[in-house]
Each structure stands twice: as C-alpha cells, then as structure tokens.
PDB file of C-alpha atoms and ligand atoms in Angstrom:
ATOM      1  CA  VAL A 748     -84.372 101.411 144.514  1.00  0.00           C
ATOM      2  CA  HIS A 749     -80.649 100.791 145.144  1.00  0.00           C
ATOM      3  CA  GLU A 750     -78.579  97.709 145.476  1.00  0.00           C
ATOM      4  CA  THR A 751     -75.735  97.402 147.790  1.00  0.00           C
ATOM      5  CA  ILE A 752     -72.940  94.766 147.971  1.00  0.00           C
ATOM      6  CA  LEU A 753     -70.812  94.586 151.014  1.00  0.00           C
ATOM      7  CA  VAL A 754     -67.399  92.804 151.088  1.00  0.00           C
ATOM      8  CA  VAL A 755     -66.482  91.230 154.417  1.00  0.00           C
ATOM      9  CA  PRO A 756     -62.757  90.051 154.477  1.00  0.00           C
ATOM     10  CA  CYS A 757     -62.422  87.005 156.704  1.00  0.00           C
ATOM     11  CA  TYR A 758     -59.312  85.440 157.976  1.00  0.00           C
ATOM     12  CA  ASN A 759     -59.649  82.846 160.619  1.00  0.00           C
ATOM     13  CA  GLU A 760     -62.781  84.480 161.983  1.00  0.00           C
ATOM     14  CA  ALA A 761     -64.512  81.302 163.332  1.00  0.00           C
ATOM     15  CA  GLY A 762     -64.066  82.535 166.912  1.00  0.00           C
ATOM     16  CA  ARG A 763     -65.519  86.022 166.242  1.00  0.00           C
ATOM     17  CA  LEU A 764     -68.012  85.529 163.268  1.00  0.00           C
ATOM     18  CA  ARG A 765     -71.691  85.952 164.374  1.00  0.00           C
ATOM     19  CA  PRO A 766     -73.668  84.230 161.588  1.00  0.00           C
ATOM     20  CA  GLU A 767     -77.045  85.141 163.061  1.00  0.00           C
ATOM     21  CA  ARG A 768     -76.297  88.726 162.746  1.00  0.00           C
ATOM     22  CA  PHE A 769     -75.631  88.672 159.113  1.00  0.00           C
ATOM     23  CA  GLU A 770     -78.593  86.487 158.530  1.00  0.00           C
ATOM     24  CA  ASP A 771     -81.004  88.846 160.501  1.00  0.00           C
ATOM     25  CA  PHE A 772     -79.636  91.895 158.703  1.00  0.00           C
ATOM     26  CA  LEU A 773     -80.031  90.290 155.335  1.00  0.00           C
ATOM     27  CA  THR A 774     -83.633  89.352 156.241  1.00  0.00           C
ATOM     28  CA  SER A 775     -84.430  92.918 157.138  1.00  0.00           C
ATOM     29  CA  SER A 776     -82.470  94.629 154.297  1.00  0.00           C
ATOM     30  CA  PRO A 777     -83.652  92.967 150.884  1.00  0.00           C
ATOM     31  CA  HIS A 778     -81.531  95.309 148.747  1.00  0.00           C
ATOM     32  CA  VAL A 779     -78.198  94.129 150.225  1.00  0.00           C
ATOM     33  CA  ARG A 780     -75.969  91.215 149.467  1.00  0.00           C
ATOM     34  CA  ILE A 781     -72.813  90.279 151.376  1.00  0.00           C
ATOM     35  CA  LEU A 782     -69.725  88.916 149.766  1.00  0.00           C
ATOM     36  CA  ALA A 783     -67.408  87.107 152.214  1.00  0.00           C
ATOM     37  CA  ILE A 784     -63.824  86.951 151.075  1.00  0.00           C
ATOM     38  CA  ASP A 785     -62.356  83.745 152.833  1.00  0.00           C
ATOM     39  CA  ASP A 786     -58.706  84.593 152.709  1.00  0.00           C
ATOM     40  CA  GLY A 787     -57.240  81.058 153.043  1.00  0.00           C
ATOM     41  CA  SER A 788     -58.595  80.512 156.493  1.00  0.00           C
ATOM     42  CA  THR A 789     -57.332  77.422 158.204  1.00  0.00           C
ATOM     43  CA  ASP A 790     -59.988  77.278 161.072  1.00  0.00           C
ATOM     44  CA  ARG A 791     -63.832  76.575 160.795  1.00  0.00           C
ATOM     45  CA  THR A 792     -64.364  79.828 158.829  1.00  0.00           C
ATOM     46  CA  PRO A 793     -65.213  78.096 155.514  1.00  0.00           C
ATOM     47  CA  ASP A 794     -67.763  76.044 157.094  1.00  0.00           C
ATOM     48  CA  LEU A 795     -69.489  78.804 158.795  1.00  0.00           C
ATOM     49  CA  LEU A 796     -69.544  80.839 155.665  1.00  0.00           C
ATOM     50  CA  ARG A 797     -70.945  78.121 153.578  1.00  0.00           C
ATOM     51  CA  GLU A 798     -73.643  77.538 156.030  1.00  0.00           C
ATOM     52  CA  LEU A 799     -74.692  81.180 155.818  1.00  0.00           C
ATOM     53  CA  GLU A 800     -74.635  81.023 152.142  1.00  0.00           C
ATOM     54  CA  LYS A 801     -77.021  78.048 152.239  1.00  0.00           C
ATOM     55  CA  ARG A 802     -79.276  79.790 154.881  1.00  0.00           C
ATOM     56  CA  THR A 803     -79.568  83.018 152.976  1.00  0.00           C
ATOM     57  CA  HIS A 804     -80.060  81.271 149.551  1.00  0.00           C
ATOM     58  CA  GLY A 805     -76.790  82.902 148.241  1.00  0.00           C
ATOM     59  CA  ARG A 806     -77.519  86.558 149.346  1.00  0.00           C
ATOM     60  CA  PHE A 807     -74.494  86.079 151.502  1.00  0.00           C
ATOM     61  CA  PHE A 808     -71.943  84.556 149.147  1.00  0.00           C
ATOM     62  CA  VAL A 809     -68.517  83.405 149.462  1.00  0.00           C
ATOM     63  CA  GLN A 810     -65.168  83.870 147.321  1.00  0.00           C
ATOM     64  CA  ARG A 811     -62.375  81.868 148.599  1.00  0.00           C
ATOM     65  CA  LEU A 812     -58.681  82.789 148.014  1.00  0.00           C
ATOM     66  CA  ALA A 813     -56.462  79.708 147.737  1.00  0.00           C
ATOM     67  CA  GLN A 814     -53.889  81.257 149.908  1.00  0.00           C
ATOM     68  CA  ASN A 815     -53.793  83.845 152.686  1.00  0.00           C
ATOM     69  CA  SER A 816     -53.161  87.270 150.865  1.00  0.00           C
ATOM     70  CA  GLY A 817     -53.837  89.818 153.568  1.00  0.00           C
ATOM     71  CA  LYS A 818     -56.698  92.122 154.081  1.00  0.00           C
ATOM     72  CA  ALA A 819     -55.797  94.675 151.344  1.00  0.00           C
ATOM     73  CA  GLU A 820     -55.768  91.905 148.579  1.00  0.00           C
ATOM     74  CA  ALA A 821     -58.835  90.219 149.999  1.00  0.00           C
ATOM     75  CA  VAL A 822     -60.809  93.504 150.059  1.00  0.00           C
ATOM     76  CA  ARG A 823     -59.547  94.374 146.543  1.00  0.00           C
ATOM     77  CA  GLN A 824     -60.502  91.025 144.950  1.00  0.00           C
ATOM     78  CA  GLY A 825     -64.050  91.327 146.781  1.00  0.00           C
ATOM     79  CA  MET A 826     -64.583  94.787 145.443  1.00  0.00           C
ATOM     80  CA  ARG A 827     -63.716  93.700 141.942  1.00  0.00           C
ATOM     81  CA  THR A 828     -66.151  90.996 142.172  1.00  0.00           C
ATOM     82  CA  ALA A 829     -68.809  93.239 143.789  1.00  0.00           C
ATOM     83  CA  LEU A 830     -68.380  96.131 141.289  1.00  0.00           C
ATOM     84  CA  ALA A 831     -68.583  93.656 138.276  1.00  0.00           C
ATOM     85  CA  GLU A 832     -72.233  93.248 139.319  1.00  0.00           C
ATOM     86  CA  HIS A 833     -72.989  97.039 138.846  1.00  0.00           C
ATOM     87  CA  PRO A 834     -74.520  97.539 142.277  1.00  0.00           C
ATOM     88  CA  THR A 835     -75.471 101.218 143.178  1.00  0.00           C
ATOM     89  CA  TYR A 836     -73.028 101.059 146.103  1.00  0.00           C
ATOM     90  CA  ALA A 837     -70.241  98.589 147.127  1.00  0.00           C
ATOM     91  CA  GLY A 838     -68.203  98.794 150.182  1.00  0.00           C
ATOM     92  CA  TYR A 839     -66.392  96.822 152.736  1.00  0.00           C
ATOM     93  CA  TRP A 840     -66.953  96.068 156.339  1.00  0.00           C
ATOM     94  CA  ASP A 841     -64.971  94.344 159.036  1.00  0.00           C
ATOM     95  CA  ALA A 842     -66.056  90.748 159.830  1.00  0.00           C
ATOM     96  CA  ASP A 843     -66.066  91.306 163.597  1.00  0.00           C
ATOM     97  CA  LEU A 844     -68.792  93.954 163.048  1.00  0.00           C
ATOM     98  CA  ALA A 845     -66.975  96.582 165.219  1.00  0.00           C
ATOM     99  CA  THR A 846     -69.233  98.837 163.091  1.00  0.00           C
ATOM    100  CA  PRO A 847     -72.711  97.248 163.368  1.00  0.00           C
ATOM    101  CA  LEU A 848     -74.383  96.385 160.009  1.00  0.00           C
ATOM    102  CA  GLU A 849     -77.341  98.607 161.105  1.00  0.00           C
ATOM    103  CA  ALA A 850     -75.117 101.658 160.424  1.00  0.00           C
ATOM    104  CA  LEU A 851     -75.128 100.718 156.647  1.00  0.00           C
ATOM    105  CA  ALA A 852     -78.456 102.793 156.115  1.00  0.00           C
ATOM    106  CA  ASP A 853     -76.760 105.860 157.319  1.00  0.00           C
ATOM    107  CA  PHE A 854     -73.833 105.384 154.816  1.00  0.00           C
ATOM    108  CA  GLU A 855     -76.613 104.741 151.952  1.00  0.00           C
ATOM    109  CA  ARG A 856     -78.515 107.787 152.864  1.00  0.00           C
ATOM    110  CA  VAL A 857     -75.257 109.982 152.834  1.00  0.00           C
ATOM    111  CA  LEU A 858     -74.441 108.810 149.283  1.00  0.00           C
ATOM    112  CA  GLY A 859     -78.082 108.785 148.293  1.00  0.00           C
ATOM    113  CA  ASP A 860     -78.673 112.404 149.303  1.00  0.00           C
ATOM    114  CA  ARG A 861     -75.592 113.777 147.748  1.00  0.00           C
ATOM    115  CA  ASP A 862     -75.040 112.890 143.967  1.00  0.00           C
ATOM    116  CA  HIS A 863     -71.596 114.368 144.066  1.00  0.00           C
ATOM    117  CA  LEU A 864     -70.140 112.031 146.578  1.00  0.00           C
ATOM    118  CA  LEU A 865     -68.134 109.033 145.709  1.00  0.00           C
ATOM    119  CA  LEU A 866     -67.294 107.589 149.136  1.00  0.00           C
ATOM    120  CA  ALA A 867     -68.584 107.562 152.562  1.00  0.00           C
ATOM    121  CA  LEU A 868     -66.158 106.671 155.379  1.00  0.00           C
ATOM    122  CA  GLY A 869     -67.118 105.598 158.789  1.00  0.00           C
ATOM    123  CA  SER A 870     -65.391 107.827 161.338  1.00  0.00           C
ATOM    124  CA  ARG A 871     -64.651 106.809 165.018  1.00  0.00           C
ATOM    125  CA  VAL A 872     -65.112 110.178 166.718  1.00  0.00           C
ATOM    126  CA  LEU A 873     -65.476 110.209 170.533  1.00  0.00           C
ATOM    127  CA  LEU A 874     -68.562 112.411 170.973  1.00  0.00           C
ATOM    128  CA  MET A 875     -71.032 112.616 173.804  1.00  0.00           C
ATOM    129  CA  GLY A 876     -74.030 110.607 173.197  1.00  0.00           C
ATOM    130  CA  ARG A 877     -72.240 107.994 171.074  1.00  0.00           C
ATOM    131  CA  THR A 878     -70.939 104.643 172.126  1.00  0.00           C
ATOM    132  CA  ILE A 879     -67.427 104.534 170.597  1.00  0.00           C
ATOM    133  CA  HIS A 880     -65.527 101.935 172.623  1.00  0.00           C
ATOM    134  CA  ARG A 881     -61.876 101.678 172.142  1.00  0.00           C
ATOM    135  CA  SER A 882     -59.130 101.041 174.490  1.00  0.00           C
ATOM    136  CA  PRO A 883     -57.299 104.323 175.350  1.00  0.00           C
ATOM    137  CA  LEU A 884     -54.020 102.893 174.057  1.00  0.00           C
ATOM    138  CA  ARG A 885     -55.508 101.902 170.669  1.00  0.00           C
ATOM    139  CA  HIS A 886     -57.285 105.287 170.499  1.00  0.00           C
ATOM    140  CA  TYR A 887     -54.160 107.360 170.884  1.00  0.00           C
ATOM    141  CA  VAL A 888     -51.914 105.117 168.723  1.00  0.00           C
ATOM    142  CA  GLY A 889     -54.755 105.289 166.193  1.00  0.00           C
ATOM    143  CA  ARG A 890     -54.871 109.106 166.482  1.00  0.00           C
ATOM    144  CA  VAL A 891     -51.208 109.462 165.753  1.00  0.00           C
ATOM    145  CA  PHE A 892     -51.277 107.225 162.749  1.00  0.00           C
ATOM    146  CA  ALA A 893     -54.534 108.980 161.386  1.00  0.00           C
ATOM    147  CA  THR A 894     -53.033 112.504 161.826  1.00  0.00           C
ATOM    148  CA  ALA A 895     -49.848 111.374 159.978  1.00  0.00           C
ATOM    149  CA  ALA A 896     -52.074 109.973 157.139  1.00  0.00           C
ATOM    150  CA  SER A 897     -54.172 113.176 156.913  1.00  0.00           C
ATOM    151  CA  LEU A 898     -51.002 115.199 156.916  1.00  0.00           C
ATOM    152  CA  MET A 899     -49.325 112.935 154.148  1.00  0.00           C
ATOM    153  CA  LEU A 900     -52.664 113.042 151.893  1.00  0.00           C
ATOM    154  CA  GLY A 901     -53.084 116.673 152.422  1.00  0.00           C
ATOM    155  CA  LEU A 902     -56.736 115.869 153.114  1.00  0.00           C
ATOM    156  CA  PRO A 903     -58.666 116.928 156.359  1.00  0.00           C
ATOM    157  CA  VAL A 904     -59.662 113.168 156.938  1.00  0.00           C
ATOM    158  CA  TYR A 905     -60.057 112.306 160.514  1.00  0.00           C
ATOM    159  CA  ASP A 906     -60.112 108.471 160.482  1.00  0.00           C
ATOM    160  CA  THR A 907     -58.766 106.859 157.323  1.00  0.00           C
ATOM    161  CA  GLN A 908     -58.564 103.179 159.117  1.00  0.00           C
ATOM    162  CA  CYS A 909     -62.206 102.667 160.082  1.00  0.00           C
ATOM    163  CA  GLY A 910     -63.097  99.202 158.696  1.00  0.00           C
ATOM    164  CA  ALA A 911     -66.539 100.394 157.334  1.00  0.00           C
ATOM    165  CA  LYS A 912     -66.589 102.159 154.018  1.00  0.00           C
ATOM    166  CA  LEU A 913     -69.153 102.588 151.118  1.00  0.00           C
ATOM    167  CA  PHE A 914     -68.372 103.658 147.492  1.00  0.00           C
ATOM    168  CA  ARG A 915     -70.690 104.697 144.776  1.00  0.00           C
ATOM    169  CA  GLY A 916     -70.473 101.969 142.081  1.00  0.00           C
ATOM    170  CA  GLY A 917     -69.008 102.873 138.581  1.00  0.00           C
ATOM    171  CA  GLU A 918     -65.972 103.126 136.514  1.00  0.00           C
ATOM    172  CA  GLU A 919     -63.927 105.541 138.987  1.00  0.00           C
ATOM    173  CA  THR A 920     -64.394 103.161 141.872  1.00  0.00           C
ATOM    174  CA  GLU A 921     -63.393 100.258 139.642  1.00  0.00           C
ATOM    175  CA  ARG A 922     -60.114 102.020 138.938  1.00  0.00           C
ATOM    176  CA  LEU A 923     -59.310 102.450 142.534  1.00  0.00           C
ATOM    177  CA  PHE A 924     -59.299  98.740 143.041  1.00  0.00           C
ATOM    178  CA  ALA A 925     -57.865  97.769 139.647  1.00  0.00           C
ATOM    179  CA  GLU A 926     -54.244  97.220 140.691  1.00  0.00           C
ATOM    180  CA  PRO A 927     -52.793  95.449 143.633  1.00  0.00           C
ATOM    181  CA  PHE A 928     -51.988  97.689 146.727  1.00  0.00           C
ATOM    182  CA  LEU A 929     -48.289  98.534 147.685  1.00  0.00           C
ATOM    183  CA  SER A 930     -49.505  98.148 151.245  1.00  0.00           C
ATOM    184  CA  SER A 931     -51.146  95.554 152.882  1.00  0.00           C
ATOM    185  CA  TRP A 932     -51.573  97.389 156.160  1.00  0.00           C
ATOM    186  CA  VAL A 933     -52.791 100.830 155.272  1.00  0.00           C
ATOM    187  CA  PHE A 934     -54.489 100.221 151.862  1.00  0.00           C
ATOM    188  CA  ASP A 935     -57.364 102.499 152.969  1.00  0.00           C
ATOM    189  CA  VAL A 936     -54.926 105.386 152.684  1.00  0.00           C
ATOM    190  CA  GLU A 937     -53.668 104.106 149.316  1.00  0.00           C
ATOM    191  CA  VAL A 938     -57.202 104.168 147.982  1.00  0.00           C
ATOM    192  CA  LEU A 939     -57.426 107.802 148.827  1.00  0.00           C
ATOM    193  CA  ALA A 940     -54.018 108.558 147.402  1.00  0.00           C
ATOM    194  CA  ARG A 941     -55.139 106.857 144.184  1.00  0.00           C
ATOM    195  CA  LEU A 942     -58.247 109.025 143.990  1.00  0.00           C
ATOM    196  CA  VAL A 943     -56.067 112.118 144.474  1.00  0.00           C
ATOM    197  CA  GLU A 944     -53.826 111.042 141.525  1.00  0.00           C
ATOM    198  CA  LEU A 945     -56.712 110.127 139.412  1.00  0.00           C
ATOM    199  CA  ARG A 946     -58.406 113.407 139.806  1.00  0.00           C
ATOM    200  CA  ALA A 947     -55.230 115.286 139.360  1.00  0.00           C
ATOM    201  CA  THR A 948     -54.527 113.607 135.988  1.00  0.00           C
ATOM    202  CA  GLU A 949     -57.971 113.338 134.718  1.00  0.00           C
ATOM    203  CA  GLY A 950     -59.969 116.160 136.230  1.00  0.00           C
ATOM    204  CA  GLY A 951     -63.150 115.967 138.202  1.00  0.00           C
ATOM    205  CA  ASP A 952     -64.433 117.482 141.473  1.00  0.00           C
ATOM    206  CA  ARG A 953     -61.925 118.216 144.132  1.00  0.00           C
ATOM    207  CA  VAL A 954     -61.328 115.090 146.292  1.00  0.00           C
ATOM    208  CA  GLU A 955     -62.381 117.070 149.344  1.00  0.00           C
ATOM    209  CA  ASP A 956     -65.857 117.451 147.908  1.00  0.00           C
ATOM    210  CA  SER A 957     -66.167 113.784 146.891  1.00  0.00           C
ATOM    211  CA  LEU A 958     -65.655 112.241 150.394  1.00  0.00           C
ATOM    212  CA  TYR A 959     -67.956 112.315 153.335  1.00  0.00           C
ATOM    213  CA  GLU A 960     -66.904 111.202 156.915  1.00  0.00           C
ATOM    214  CA  LEU A 961     -69.802 109.784 158.815  1.00  0.00           C
ATOM    215  CA  PRO A 962     -69.331 109.967 162.582  1.00  0.00           C
ATOM    216  CA  LEU A 963     -70.366 106.595 163.850  1.00  0.00           C
ATOM    217  CA  ARG A 964     -73.213 106.194 166.401  1.00  0.00           C
ATOM    218  CA  SER A 965     -71.701 102.987 167.686  1.00  0.00           C
ATOM    219  CA  TRP A 966     -68.397 101.254 167.259  1.00  0.00           C
ATOM    220  CA  HIS A 967     -66.959  98.546 169.601  1.00  0.00           C
ATOM    221  CA  ASP A 968     -63.372  97.380 169.496  1.00  0.00           C
ATOM    222  CA  VAL A 969     -64.018  93.538 169.402  1.00  0.00           C
ATOM    223  CA  PRO A 970     -61.301  91.487 171.134  1.00  0.00           C
ATOM    224  CA  GLY A 971     -59.301  89.064 168.979  1.00  0.00           C
ATOM    225  CA  SER A 972     -57.872  91.702 166.483  1.00  0.00           C
ATOM    226  CA  LYS A 973     -54.981  90.441 164.333  1.00  0.00           C
ATOM    227  CA  VAL A 974     -53.353  93.890 164.418  1.00  0.00           C
ATOM    228  CA  ARG A 975     -50.220  93.796 166.713  1.00  0.00           C
ATOM    229  CA  PRO A 976     -48.078  96.580 168.165  1.00  0.00           C
ATOM    230  CA  ARG A 977     -45.232  96.034 165.824  1.00  0.00           C
ATOM    231  CA  ASP A 978     -47.859  96.786 162.893  1.00  0.00           C
ATOM    232  CA  PHE A 979     -47.676 100.459 163.879  1.00  0.00           C
ATOM    233  CA  ALA A 980     -44.052 100.575 162.665  1.00  0.00           C
ATOM    234  CA  ARG A 981     -45.190  98.909 159.405  1.00  0.00           C
ATOM    235  CA  ALA A 982     -47.998 101.255 158.864  1.00  0.00           C
ATOM    236  CA  LEU A 983     -45.896 104.241 159.109  1.00  0.00           C
ATOM    237  CA  ARG A 984     -43.413 102.694 156.761  1.00  0.00           C
ATOM    238  CA  ASP A 985     -46.201 101.915 154.372  1.00  0.00           C
ATOM    239  CA  LEU A 986     -47.327 105.475 154.766  1.00  0.00           C
ATOM    240  CA  ALA A 987     -43.855 106.682 153.542  1.00  0.00           C
ATOM    241  CA  ARG A 988     -44.061 104.197 150.552  1.00  0.00           C
ATOM    242  CA  ILE A 989     -47.472 105.482 149.684  1.00  0.00           C
ATOM    243  CA  HIS A 990     -46.089 109.110 149.792  1.00  0.00           C
ATOM    244  CA  ARG A 991     -43.224 108.348 147.498  1.00  0.00           C
ATOM    245  CA  ARG A 992     -45.308 106.443 145.056  1.00  0.00           C
ATOM    246  CA  TYR A 993     -48.327 108.821 144.755  1.00  0.00           C
ATOM    247  CA  ARG A 994     -47.173 112.103 146.182  1.00  0.00           C
ATOM    248  CA  PRO A 995     -50.814 113.056 146.947  1.00  0.00           C
ATOM    249  CA  ARG A 996     -50.015 116.468 148.591  1.00  0.00           C
ATOM    250  CA  ALA A 997     -48.142 117.870 145.751  1.00  0.00           C
ATOM    251  CA  ARG A 998     -50.845 116.609 143.344  1.00  0.00           C
ATOM    252  CA  LEU A 999     -53.726 118.411 145.456  1.00  0.00           C
ATOM    253  CA  ARG A1000     -51.747 121.706 145.619  1.00  0.00           C
ATOM    254  CA  ARG A1001     -51.389 121.672 141.728  1.00  0.00           C
ATOM    255  CA  GLY A1002     -54.958 120.524 141.109  1.00  0.00           C
TER     256      GLY A1002
HETATM  257  N1  GDP B1499     -58.341  88.700 154.238  1.00  0.00           N
HETATM  258  C1  GDP B1499     -57.864  89.045 155.388  1.00  0.00           C
HETATM  259  N2  GDP B1499     -58.526  89.668 156.345  1.00  0.00           N
HETATM  260  C2  GDP B1499     -57.952  90.012 157.466  1.00  0.00           C
HETATM  261  C3  GDP B1499     -56.632  89.718 157.691  1.00  0.00           C
HETATM  262  N3  GDP B1499     -56.357  90.194 158.973  1.00  0.00           N
HETATM  263  C4  GDP B1499     -57.455  90.845 159.399  1.00  0.00           C
HETATM  264  N4  GDP B1499     -58.470  90.783 158.360  1.00  0.00           N
HETATM  265  C5  GDP B1499     -59.867  91.176 158.503  1.00  0.00           C
HETATM  266  O1  GDP B1499     -59.787  92.577 158.708  1.00  0.00           O
HETATM  267  C6  GDP B1499     -60.941  92.903 159.526  1.00  0.00           C
HETATM  268  C7  GDP B1499     -60.490  93.718 160.714  1.00  0.00           C
HETATM  269  O2  GDP B1499     -59.636  92.823 161.466  1.00  0.00           O
HETATM  270  P1  GDP B1499     -59.270  93.092 163.013  1.00  0.00           P
HETATM  271  O3  GDP B1499     -58.242  91.923 163.369  1.00  0.00           O
HETATM  272  O4  GDP B1499     -60.479  93.146 163.788  1.00  0.00           O
HETATM  273  O5  GDP B1499     -58.510  94.423 163.011  1.00  0.00           O
HETATM  274  P2  GDP B1499     -58.732  95.784 163.736  1.00  0.00           P
HETATM  275  O6  GDP B1499     -60.121  95.849 163.990  1.00  0.00           O
HETATM  276  O7  GDP B1499     -58.204  96.853 162.752  1.00  0.00           O
HETATM  277  O8  GDP B1499     -57.933  95.614 164.928  1.00  0.00           O
HETATM  278  C8  GDP B1499     -61.571  91.648 159.840  1.00  0.00           C
HETATM  279  O9  GDP B1499     -62.674  91.470 158.790  1.00  0.00           O
HETATM  280  C9  GDP B1499     -60.553  90.674 159.599  1.00  0.00           C
HETATM  281  O10 GDP B1499     -61.023  89.359 159.215  1.00  0.00           O
HETATM  282  C10 GDP B1499     -55.886  88.933 156.814  1.00  0.00           C
HETATM  283  O11 GDP B1499     -54.668  88.505 156.966  1.00  0.00           O
HETATM  284  N5  GDP B1499     -56.560  88.606 155.626  1.00  0.00           N
HETATM  285 MG1   MG B1500     -61.687  94.721 164.704  1.00  0.00          MG
END
C-alpha cells in the first residue's frame, strides 16, 4: 500500500474551487491526502478550504502563508510539508483541476510500476481520442515556451508547464524543494535543472531515465487563469536566468 499527498496551491480561488470534487475524490481514494496552500488569499478561499478540512476530517488540510508569495513558493512550502510526512508519493496539482483528480491513479501506476523513476509529469499532448481543450493561442504560445525550455534543459521534455506532477518521496525529492526558486513563473523548469545539477555532481541514473511524461487523457483550460500575456516575456527571461544559474545542458553533456 502506498500513500500520496497532493499539494494544491490556492490564491484567490473562491470563484473556481469545486470543493465537492475534492471531497468525492478523497472519499473514493483512501490512500490520498490533499494539502492546500492558501497563499494569502483575500477572497473567500480560506473559508472554503476550512470547510473542506472539516468535512474530510483533515484528509484535506490547509497551510496558510501569511502573505502572497507566488505559486513557486507556495508549491515549495507545500512540498516540504508533504515530504516531511514521508509519503510514498508527493506531487502538486492545479486548484482549478484542469487535470482531473481521477488522473492521479495513472501517475501512481507509472511510478509504482517503474522503480527507477523519480517523477511523472502530466503532458498536454493533442492526440486523437483524448480531450485536451486549450485555446489555440495558449496552445501555440505554450508550445513555443515548452520548446525553448526543452532546448535549454537539453532534455526531450514535451511539456514542462503542466500543473500536474507526481514525485517519489525521499531525500532526493526533498533536495529539489529545499531552496527558494529563482523563478516564480517557471519553477517547474528549475526543478528539472536542479535535478540535472544534482545528478551531475553526485551521480545516479541519467535524468532522462528518471522522468516519465504521461500524456493526459483529459485536460481542460479553466477560465479565470492568473497567467497574463506579459507573463510570456517574464517566463522567457526566467528561462535565461535558470540557464545562467544551473547550465543544465553543459552538465548533461559532461555527465
Ligand atoms: N500560491 C499561488 N498560487 C497561484 C498563484 N497564481 C496562480 N496560482 C495557482 O496556480 C495554479 C494554476 O493557476 P492558473 O491561474 O489556472 O494558471 P494556468 O492554468 O497556468 O493558466 C492554481 O492552483 C492557482 O491557484 C499565486 O500567486 N500564488
Ligand atoms: Mg489553469
């Protein structure tokens, strides 16, 4: 039997949060707990989260950050709390449930069947027979960014930015979240750059052999995103900062 803790960053999500979905999912998945990080929300989010905490007898639990710190820091704090409980798996999942919670079982199966994997990443690949709903503009802008991220990392990763990721618990994963991220916009890429750095300096399997991208069966862009067009420029700037700090491609070639 395994235990999974999912971190859900929440910043002013009162309009989008669907508490009944979380409650139903926890009822049908007794091995899962969900840690919501309330990132200094100023709307009714804290009330909704507290209510869920009560209804689920703490299997949905809440950590509140005193002030808004951004998704990267919220996820990082949540992952530290989650990993301190030594779950089999810990991951993070967008509060809008663009990736439905039902997909978690697929992620767990990927890690459960392959002991050598550290991380399963949701991947929004448009394939026939799947329902991946994303506006064409966001799809193409996202593809440009994802391609730049892949080239910078030197890894054949298709979609670094999907909000659903599951890690195997343990010391290496703890180290990936130990220090604050440079980038509040593209910390997912920074996690991968950190892994490349860690493996290059301390050995271990090739990073390529430790990651598994899982093409999602279903993904829906949920209206009300806080990501704005100007964030694309910030994301590219942050990509350059990550490159300067970690130089992941050079490390991979040497390793
Ligand atoms: N903690 C925190 N979470 C955020 C912030 N902005 C977005 N999020 C969370 O990040 C996730 C995805 O946000 P969303 O606006 O849907 O972004 P998109 O799906 O990438 O367009 C959700 O769980 C949000 O609550 C923020 O400033 N702080
Ligand atoms: Mg979203």
